[in-house]
mmCIF file of C-alpha atoms and ligand atoms in Angstrom:
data_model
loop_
_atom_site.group_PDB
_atom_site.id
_atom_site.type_symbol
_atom_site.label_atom_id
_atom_site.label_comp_id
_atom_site.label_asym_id
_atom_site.label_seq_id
_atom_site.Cartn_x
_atom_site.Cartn_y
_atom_site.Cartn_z
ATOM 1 C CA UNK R 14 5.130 -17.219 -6.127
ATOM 2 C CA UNK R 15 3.948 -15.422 -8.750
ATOM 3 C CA UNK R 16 6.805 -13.147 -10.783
ATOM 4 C CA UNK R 17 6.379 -10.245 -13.436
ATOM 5 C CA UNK R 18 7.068 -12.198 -16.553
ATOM 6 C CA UNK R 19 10.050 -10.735 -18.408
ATOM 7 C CA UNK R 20 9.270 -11.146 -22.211
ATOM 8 C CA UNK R 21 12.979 -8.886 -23.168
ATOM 9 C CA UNK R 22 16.499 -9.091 -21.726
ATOM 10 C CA UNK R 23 16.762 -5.123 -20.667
ATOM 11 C CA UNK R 24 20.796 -5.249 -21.005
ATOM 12 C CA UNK R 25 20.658 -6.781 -24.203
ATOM 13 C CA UNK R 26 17.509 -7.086 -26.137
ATOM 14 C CA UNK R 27 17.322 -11.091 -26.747
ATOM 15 C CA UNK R 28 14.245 -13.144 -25.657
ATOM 16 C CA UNK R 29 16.236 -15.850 -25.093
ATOM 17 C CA UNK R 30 14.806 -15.948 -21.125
ATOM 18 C CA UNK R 31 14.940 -18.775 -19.426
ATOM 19 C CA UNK R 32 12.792 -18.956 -15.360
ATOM 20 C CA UNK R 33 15.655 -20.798 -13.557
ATOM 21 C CA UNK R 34 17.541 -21.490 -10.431
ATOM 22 C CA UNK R 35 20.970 -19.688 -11.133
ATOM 23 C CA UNK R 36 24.422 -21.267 -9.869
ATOM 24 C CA UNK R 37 25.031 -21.160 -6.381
ATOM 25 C CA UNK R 38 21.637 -18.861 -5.794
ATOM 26 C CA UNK R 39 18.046 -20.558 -4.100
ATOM 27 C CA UNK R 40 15.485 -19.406 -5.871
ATOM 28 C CA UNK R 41 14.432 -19.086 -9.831
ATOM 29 C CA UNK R 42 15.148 -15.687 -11.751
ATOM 30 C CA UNK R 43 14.935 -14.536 -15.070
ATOM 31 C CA UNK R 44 18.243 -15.593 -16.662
ATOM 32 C CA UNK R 45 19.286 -14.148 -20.073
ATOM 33 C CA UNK R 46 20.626 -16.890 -21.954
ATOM 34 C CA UNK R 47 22.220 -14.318 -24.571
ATOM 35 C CA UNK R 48 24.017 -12.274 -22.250
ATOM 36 C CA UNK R 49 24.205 -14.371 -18.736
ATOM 37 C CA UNK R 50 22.704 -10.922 -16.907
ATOM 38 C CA UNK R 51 20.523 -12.644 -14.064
ATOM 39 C CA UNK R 52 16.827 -10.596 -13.757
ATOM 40 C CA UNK R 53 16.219 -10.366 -10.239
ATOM 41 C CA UNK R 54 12.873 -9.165 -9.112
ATOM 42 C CA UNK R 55 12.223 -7.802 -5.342
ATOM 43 C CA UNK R 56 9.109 -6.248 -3.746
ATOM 44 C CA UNK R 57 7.286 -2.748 -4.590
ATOM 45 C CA UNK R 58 6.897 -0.388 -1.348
ATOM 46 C CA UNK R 59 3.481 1.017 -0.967
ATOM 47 C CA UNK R 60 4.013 4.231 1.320
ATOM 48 C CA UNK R 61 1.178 6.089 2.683
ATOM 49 C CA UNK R 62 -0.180 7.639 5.896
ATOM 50 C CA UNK R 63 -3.382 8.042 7.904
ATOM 51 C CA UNK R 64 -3.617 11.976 8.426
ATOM 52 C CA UNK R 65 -5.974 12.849 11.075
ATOM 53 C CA UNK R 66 -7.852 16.656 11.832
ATOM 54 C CA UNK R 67 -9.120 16.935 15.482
ATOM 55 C CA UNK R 68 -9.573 12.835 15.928
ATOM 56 C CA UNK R 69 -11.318 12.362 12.218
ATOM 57 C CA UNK R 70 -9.144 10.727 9.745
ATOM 58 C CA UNK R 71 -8.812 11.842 6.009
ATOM 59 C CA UNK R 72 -10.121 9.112 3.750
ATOM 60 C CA UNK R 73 -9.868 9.428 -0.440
ATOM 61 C CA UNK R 74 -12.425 7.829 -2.322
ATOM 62 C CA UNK R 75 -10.733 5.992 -5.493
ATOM 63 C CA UNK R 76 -11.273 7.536 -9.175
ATOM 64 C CA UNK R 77 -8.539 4.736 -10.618
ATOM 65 C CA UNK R 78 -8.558 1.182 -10.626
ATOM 66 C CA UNK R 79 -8.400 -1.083 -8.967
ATOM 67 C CA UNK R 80 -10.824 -0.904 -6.566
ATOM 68 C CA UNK R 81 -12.566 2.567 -8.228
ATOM 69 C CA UNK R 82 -14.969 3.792 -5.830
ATOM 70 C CA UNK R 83 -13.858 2.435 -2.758
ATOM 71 C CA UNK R 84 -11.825 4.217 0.430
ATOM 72 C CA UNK R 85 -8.317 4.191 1.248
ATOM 73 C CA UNK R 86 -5.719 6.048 2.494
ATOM 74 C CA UNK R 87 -3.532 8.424 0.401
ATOM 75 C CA UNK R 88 -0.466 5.703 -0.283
ATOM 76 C CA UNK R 89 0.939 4.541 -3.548
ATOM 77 C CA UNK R 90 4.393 3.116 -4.813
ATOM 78 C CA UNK R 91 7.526 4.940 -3.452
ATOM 79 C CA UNK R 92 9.586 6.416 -6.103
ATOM 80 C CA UNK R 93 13.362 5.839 -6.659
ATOM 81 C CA UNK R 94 15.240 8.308 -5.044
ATOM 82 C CA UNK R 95 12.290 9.252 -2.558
ATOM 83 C CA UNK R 96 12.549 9.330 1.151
ATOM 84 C CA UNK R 97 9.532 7.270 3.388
ATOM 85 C CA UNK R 98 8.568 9.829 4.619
ATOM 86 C CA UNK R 99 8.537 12.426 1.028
ATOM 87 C CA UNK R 100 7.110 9.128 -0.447
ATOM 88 C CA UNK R 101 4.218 9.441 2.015
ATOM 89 C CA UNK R 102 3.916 13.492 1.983
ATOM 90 C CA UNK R 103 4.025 13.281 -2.111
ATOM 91 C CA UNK R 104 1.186 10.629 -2.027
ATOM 92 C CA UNK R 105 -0.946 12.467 0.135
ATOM 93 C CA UNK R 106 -0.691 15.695 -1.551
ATOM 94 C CA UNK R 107 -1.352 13.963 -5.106
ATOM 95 C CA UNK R 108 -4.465 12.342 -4.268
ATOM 96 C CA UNK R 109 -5.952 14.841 -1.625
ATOM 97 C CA UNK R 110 -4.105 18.081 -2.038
ATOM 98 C CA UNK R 111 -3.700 18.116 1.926
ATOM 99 C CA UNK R 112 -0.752 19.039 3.165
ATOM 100 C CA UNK R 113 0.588 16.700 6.607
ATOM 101 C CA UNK R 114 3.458 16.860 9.134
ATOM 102 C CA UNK R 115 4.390 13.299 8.726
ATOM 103 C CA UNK R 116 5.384 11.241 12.307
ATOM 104 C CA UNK R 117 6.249 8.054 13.285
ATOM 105 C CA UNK R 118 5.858 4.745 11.296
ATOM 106 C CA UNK R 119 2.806 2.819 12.319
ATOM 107 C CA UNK R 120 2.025 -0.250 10.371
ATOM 108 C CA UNK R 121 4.731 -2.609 8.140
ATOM 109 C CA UNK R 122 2.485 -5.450 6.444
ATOM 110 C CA UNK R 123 3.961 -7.519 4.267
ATOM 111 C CA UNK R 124 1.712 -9.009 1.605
ATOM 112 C CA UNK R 125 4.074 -11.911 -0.087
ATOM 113 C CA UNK R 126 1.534 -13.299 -2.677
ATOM 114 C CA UNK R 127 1.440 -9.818 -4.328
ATOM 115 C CA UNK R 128 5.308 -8.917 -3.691
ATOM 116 C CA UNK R 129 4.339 -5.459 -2.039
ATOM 117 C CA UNK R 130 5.554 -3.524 1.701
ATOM 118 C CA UNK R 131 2.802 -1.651 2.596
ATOM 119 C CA UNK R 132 4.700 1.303 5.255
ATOM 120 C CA UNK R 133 2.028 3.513 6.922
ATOM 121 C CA UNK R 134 2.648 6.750 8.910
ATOM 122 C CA UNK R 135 0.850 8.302 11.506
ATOM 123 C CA UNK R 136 0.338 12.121 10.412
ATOM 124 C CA UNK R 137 -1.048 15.261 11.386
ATOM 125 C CA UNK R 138 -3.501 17.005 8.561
ATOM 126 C CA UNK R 139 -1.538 21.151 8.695
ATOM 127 C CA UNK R 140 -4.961 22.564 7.089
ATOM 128 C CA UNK R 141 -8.347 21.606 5.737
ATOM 129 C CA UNK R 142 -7.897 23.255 2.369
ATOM 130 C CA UNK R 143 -7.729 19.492 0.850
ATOM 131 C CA UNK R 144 -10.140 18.343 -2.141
ATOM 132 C CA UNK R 145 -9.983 14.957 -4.640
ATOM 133 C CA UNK R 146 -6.442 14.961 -6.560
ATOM 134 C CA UNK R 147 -6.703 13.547 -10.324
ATOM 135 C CA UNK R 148 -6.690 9.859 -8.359
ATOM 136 C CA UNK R 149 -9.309 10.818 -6.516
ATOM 137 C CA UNK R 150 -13.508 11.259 -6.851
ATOM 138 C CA UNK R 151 -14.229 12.454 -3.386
ATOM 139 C CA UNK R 152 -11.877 13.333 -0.337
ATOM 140 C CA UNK R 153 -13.354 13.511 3.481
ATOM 141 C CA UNK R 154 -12.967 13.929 7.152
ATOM 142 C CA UNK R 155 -14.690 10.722 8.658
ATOM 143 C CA UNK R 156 -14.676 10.060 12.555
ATOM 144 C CA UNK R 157 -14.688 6.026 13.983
ATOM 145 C CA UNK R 158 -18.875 5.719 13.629
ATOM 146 C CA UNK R 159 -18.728 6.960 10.349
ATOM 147 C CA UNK R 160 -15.776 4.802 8.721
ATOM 148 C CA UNK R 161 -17.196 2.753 5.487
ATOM 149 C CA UNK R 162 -15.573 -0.370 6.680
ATOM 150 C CA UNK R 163 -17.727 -2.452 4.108
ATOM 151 C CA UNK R 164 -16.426 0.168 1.068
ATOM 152 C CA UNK R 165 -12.732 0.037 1.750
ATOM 153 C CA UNK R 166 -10.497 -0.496 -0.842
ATOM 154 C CA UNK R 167 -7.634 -2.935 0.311
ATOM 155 C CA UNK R 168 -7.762 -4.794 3.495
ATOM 156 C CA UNK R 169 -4.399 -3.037 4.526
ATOM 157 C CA UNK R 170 -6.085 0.196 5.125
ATOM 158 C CA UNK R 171 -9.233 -1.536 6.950
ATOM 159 C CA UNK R 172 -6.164 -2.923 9.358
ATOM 160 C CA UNK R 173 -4.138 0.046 9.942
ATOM 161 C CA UNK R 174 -7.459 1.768 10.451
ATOM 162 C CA UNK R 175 -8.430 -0.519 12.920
ATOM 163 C CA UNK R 176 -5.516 -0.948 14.947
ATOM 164 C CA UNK R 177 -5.353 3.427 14.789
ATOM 165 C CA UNK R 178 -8.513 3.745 16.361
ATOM 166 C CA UNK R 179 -7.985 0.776 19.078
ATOM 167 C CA UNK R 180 -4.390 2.236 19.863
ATOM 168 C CA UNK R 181 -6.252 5.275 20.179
ATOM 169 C CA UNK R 182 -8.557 4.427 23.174
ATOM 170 C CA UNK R 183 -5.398 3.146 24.772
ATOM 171 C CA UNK R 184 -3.150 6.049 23.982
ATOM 172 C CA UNK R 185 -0.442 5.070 22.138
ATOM 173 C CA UNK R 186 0.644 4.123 18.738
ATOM 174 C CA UNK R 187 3.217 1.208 18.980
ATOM 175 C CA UNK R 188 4.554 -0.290 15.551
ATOM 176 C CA UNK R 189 2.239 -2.958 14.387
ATOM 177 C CA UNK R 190 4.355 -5.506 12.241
ATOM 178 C CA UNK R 191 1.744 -7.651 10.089
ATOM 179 C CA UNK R 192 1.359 -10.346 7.554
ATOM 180 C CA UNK R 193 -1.494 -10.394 4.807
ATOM 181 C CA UNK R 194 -1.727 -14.072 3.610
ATOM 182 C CA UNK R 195 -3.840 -14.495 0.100
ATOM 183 C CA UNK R 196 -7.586 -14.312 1.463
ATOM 184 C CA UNK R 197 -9.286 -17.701 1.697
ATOM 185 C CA UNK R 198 -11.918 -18.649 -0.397
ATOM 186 C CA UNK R 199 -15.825 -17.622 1.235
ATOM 187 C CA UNK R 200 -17.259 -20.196 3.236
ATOM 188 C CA UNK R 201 -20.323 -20.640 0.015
ATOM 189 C CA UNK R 202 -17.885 -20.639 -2.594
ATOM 190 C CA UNK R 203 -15.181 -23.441 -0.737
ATOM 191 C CA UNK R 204 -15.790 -26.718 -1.952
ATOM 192 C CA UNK R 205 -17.712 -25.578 -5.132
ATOM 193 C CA UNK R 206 -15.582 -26.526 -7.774
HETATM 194 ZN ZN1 ZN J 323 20.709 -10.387 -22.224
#
């Protein structure tokens, strides 16, 4: 499982670090040898939410890596003393100046090789006075024929997209509770070296 490599003790200063198994715990942490303090390291929560004008859905085209270029959602990491929901609202108006009414939670995917939460809302666009925050090169309206599936930017937005529009037809929105695995290798690159 791959860990943000501590290089610094943050209580104390040393670099005396050692990646071990502490007493009584299960898994390896960053353990000051200086000081004792044990490091531990959790997941990052990516809020966001899909805002939606009169059945199109509001899609921001990246100006920031990764992924520059590409479509998403407005989401990003929630902030310490944030709520969901203001997590969501803040993201939304940072990188498309829209204002929403945020609603219910829609999809939780866990994605445990990268140690993120992705937690997408459901959300009603107030106005269409939006344009491209400073994260942002382009900012549109986009109804189900129109989505670029083949130019989004993580495949967490292609699946809460996906299962939007199919709850859609059937007229409701339950929670959808997912797991993103690491993608396997393509089928002409497996085997290759
Ligand atoms: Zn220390």
């Amino acid at each position: 499982m791959p860990v943000d490599a501590l290089k610094f003790c943050s209580h104390c200063g040393s670099d005396r670090l050692a990646f071990r198994v502490p007493d009584g715990d299960m898994l390896p942490r960053f353990v000051c040898a200086a000081c004792g303090t044990i490091h531990y390291q959790n997941p990052k929560v990516v809020v966001g939410c899909l805002p939606v004008w009169q059945g199109q859905v509001l899609l921001c085209k990246r100006a920031i890596e990764p992924r520059h270029g590409l479509w998403t959602l407005p989401a990003g990491f929630l902030e310490n003393g944030e709520s969901l929901p203001d997590g969501a609202m803040r993201e939304t108006l940072e990188e498309a100046n829209a204002r929403v009414r945020i609603d219910a939670l829609y999809t939780v995917i866990s994605l445990p090789q990268i140690n993120q939460i992705y937690m997408m809302f459901r959300a009603e666009l107030l106005d269409v006075g939006f344009g491209p925050g400073a994260e942002s090169l382009d900012v549109r309206l986009y109804d189900e024929a129109d989505i670029p599936w083949e130019a989004l930017a993580f495949r967490t937005i292609g699946r809460t997209l996906r299962n939007w529009f199919l709850d859609r037809k059937q007229g409701a929105f339950p929670l959808r509770l997912s797991t993103l695995e690491r993608r396997p290798p393509p089928p002409d690159l497996a085997g290759a070296g």
